[in-house]
């Protein structure tokens, strides 16, 4: 699902021209919808109106040339509303340290933030990535082209679910998998962080 492939698929879609809309607004619509579905599956309180919003409604609300700040989200965890996830779109220019520091300065109530998702439209240089590591909460980075399609909703993909700690232990006991073997599996999955399913379900937050 590379940049060129995603762009080609969108360019050919009739939805791009719906109401005379732009490719840019269509990309924002698709990526934001995927993020909302992803957070809903992770247990965050996503309003149904957000999940069912159509492309026409999106363009009416955010415009054909969306202001990136208006696309931001801050949603609470259903099981613990004091923990919140923030979603921020970054611009099309190369992302540098100054931009990351500026973003951090804009975040209020940092202690209540459970995590931050950054959606990139360009490259983030090495120094900016090091700056992100200083944040006191987990930061996940996705490129917008990786969010144009929700891979977990594909008709050919089996349903994936995250097990609770109890369900996991029961499964390990059933198949007689020892803790060391499980640890090896977890370590192996971390090496495959680029895998879209791992990213979608935020593997490092699993029990």
Tab-separated table of C-alpha atoms in Angstrom, residues 17-142:
chain	number	residue	atom	x	y	z
A	17	UNK	CA	-15.110	14.121	-7.602
A	18	UNK	CA	-18.172	13.835	-5.386
A	19	UNK	CA	-19.549	17.361	-5.185
A	20	UNK	CA	-16.468	18.609	-7.005
A	21	UNK	CA	-14.257	17.751	-4.034
A	22	UNK	CA	-10.480	17.521	-4.014
A	23	UNK	CA	-8.161	14.544	-3.708
A	24	UNK	CA	-6.725	16.151	-0.577
A	25	UNK	CA	-10.067	16.186	1.257
A	26	UNK	CA	-10.714	12.592	0.214
A	27	UNK	CA	-7.377	11.489	1.674
A	28	UNK	CA	-8.155	13.262	4.933
A	29	UNK	CA	-11.596	11.690	5.039
A	30	UNK	CA	-10.320	8.145	4.504
A	31	UNK	CA	-7.384	8.417	6.900
A	32	UNK	CA	-9.438	10.052	9.642
A	33	UNK	CA	-12.137	7.403	9.296
A	34	UNK	CA	-9.554	4.638	9.630
A	35	UNK	CA	-8.060	6.242	12.742
A	36	UNK	CA	-11.506	6.557	14.309
A	37	UNK	CA	-12.254	2.889	13.587
A	38	UNK	CA	-8.848	1.935	14.973
A	39	UNK	CA	-9.389	3.849	18.224
A	40	UNK	CA	-12.902	2.456	18.561
A	41	UNK	CA	-11.493	-1.081	18.295
A	42	UNK	CA	-8.853	-0.225	20.882
A	43	UNK	CA	-11.514	0.773	23.384
A	44	UNK	CA	-11.708	4.540	23.040
A	45	UNK	CA	-15.043	6.358	23.171
A	46	UNK	CA	-15.644	7.311	19.553
A	47	UNK	CA	-19.028	8.961	18.859
A	48	UNK	CA	-21.132	7.000	16.396
A	49	UNK	CA	-21.655	10.209	14.403
A	50	UNK	CA	-17.914	10.235	13.713
A	51	UNK	CA	-17.847	6.602	12.616
A	52	UNK	CA	-20.776	7.009	10.225
A	53	UNK	CA	-19.849	10.407	8.782
A	54	UNK	CA	-20.055	10.385	4.973
A	55	UNK	CA	-17.596	12.039	2.604
A	56	UNK	CA	-20.169	14.723	1.777
A	57	UNK	CA	-20.718	15.439	5.480
A	58	UNK	CA	-16.973	15.517	6.059
A	59	UNK	CA	-16.452	18.107	3.330
A	60	UNK	CA	-19.373	20.159	4.632
A	61	UNK	CA	-17.877	20.166	8.146
A	62	UNK	CA	-14.172	20.516	7.415
A	63	UNK	CA	-14.184	22.064	3.960
A	64	UNK	CA	-12.456	20.963	0.788
A	65	UNK	CA	-9.182	22.474	2.022
A	66	UNK	CA	-9.173	21.256	5.593
A	67	UNK	CA	-7.388	23.135	8.352
A	68	UNK	CA	-5.158	20.515	9.978
A	69	UNK	CA	-5.907	21.740	13.487
A	70	UNK	CA	-9.630	21.169	12.912
A	71	UNK	CA	-8.890	17.494	12.135
A	72	UNK	CA	-7.332	16.887	15.549
A	73	UNK	CA	-8.981	14.424	17.916
A	74	UNK	CA	-8.802	13.832	21.659
A	75	UNK	CA	-10.802	10.808	22.786
A	76	UNK	CA	-11.119	9.169	26.231
A	77	UNK	CA	-10.650	5.485	26.977
A	78	UNK	CA	-14.040	3.903	27.666
A	79	UNK	CA	-12.746	1.899	30.640
A	80	UNK	CA	-10.887	4.880	32.101
A	81	UNK	CA	-12.054	8.274	30.772
A	82	UNK	CA	-9.178	10.044	32.505
A	83	UNK	CA	-6.844	8.506	29.910
A	84	UNK	CA	-7.065	10.173	26.532
A	85	UNK	CA	-5.610	9.614	23.069
A	86	UNK	CA	-4.789	12.600	20.881
A	87	UNK	CA	-4.530	12.481	17.077
A	88	UNK	CA	-2.640	15.176	15.175
A	89	UNK	CA	-2.109	15.679	11.443
A	90	UNK	CA	1.225	17.192	10.433
A	91	UNK	CA	1.792	19.210	7.264
A	92	UNK	CA	3.372	18.425	3.931
A	93	UNK	CA	6.778	19.989	4.627
A	94	UNK	CA	9.631	18.003	6.167
A	95	UNK	CA	9.033	17.645	9.894
A	96	UNK	CA	11.869	19.035	11.963
A	97	UNK	CA	12.695	19.384	15.644
A	98	UNK	CA	11.191	22.856	15.933
A	99	UNK	CA	7.814	21.619	14.707
A	100	UNK	CA	7.793	18.760	17.245
A	101	UNK	CA	8.738	21.087	20.103
A	102	UNK	CA	6.034	23.510	19.003
A	103	UNK	CA	3.446	20.741	18.979
A	104	UNK	CA	4.453	19.595	22.454
A	105	UNK	CA	4.044	23.132	23.739
A	106	UNK	CA	0.473	23.232	22.428
A	107	UNK	CA	-0.640	20.130	24.332
A	108	UNK	CA	-2.599	20.915	27.493
A	109	UNK	CA	-3.010	18.517	30.444
A	110	UNK	CA	-0.112	16.365	29.330
A	111	UNK	CA	-0.467	14.193	32.441
A	112	UNK	CA	-3.918	13.055	31.260
A	113	UNK	CA	-2.675	12.003	27.847
A	114	UNK	CA	-2.480	8.237	27.396
A	115	UNK	CA	-0.884	8.523	23.977
A	116	UNK	CA	-0.430	10.577	20.833
A	117	UNK	CA	-0.869	9.537	17.207
A	118	UNK	CA	0.952	11.592	14.599
A	119	UNK	CA	-0.211	11.326	10.990
A	120	UNK	CA	2.530	12.330	8.584
A	121	UNK	CA	2.244	13.595	5.032
A	122	UNK	CA	6.003	14.023	4.565
A	123	UNK	CA	9.263	12.804	6.057
A	124	UNK	CA	10.240	13.322	9.693
A	125	UNK	CA	13.983	13.819	10.011
A	126	UNK	CA	16.176	11.954	12.505
A	127	UNK	CA	16.440	14.832	14.965
A	128	UNK	CA	12.661	15.258	15.078
A	129	UNK	CA	12.209	11.538	15.745
A	130	UNK	CA	14.662	11.766	18.649
A	131	UNK	CA	12.674	14.703	20.004
A	132	UNK	CA	9.499	12.603	19.930
A	133	UNK	CA	11.191	10.020	22.164
A	134	UNK	CA	11.410	12.651	24.917
A	135	UNK	CA	7.633	12.884	25.236
A	136	UNK	CA	6.363	11.512	28.586
A	137	UNK	CA	3.679	9.433	26.830
A	138	UNK	CA	3.659	6.941	23.981
A	139	UNK	CA	3.759	8.400	20.472
A	140	UNK	CA	2.696	6.360	17.427
A	141	UNK	CA	3.606	7.528	13.935
A	142	UNK	CA	1.639	6.644	10.805
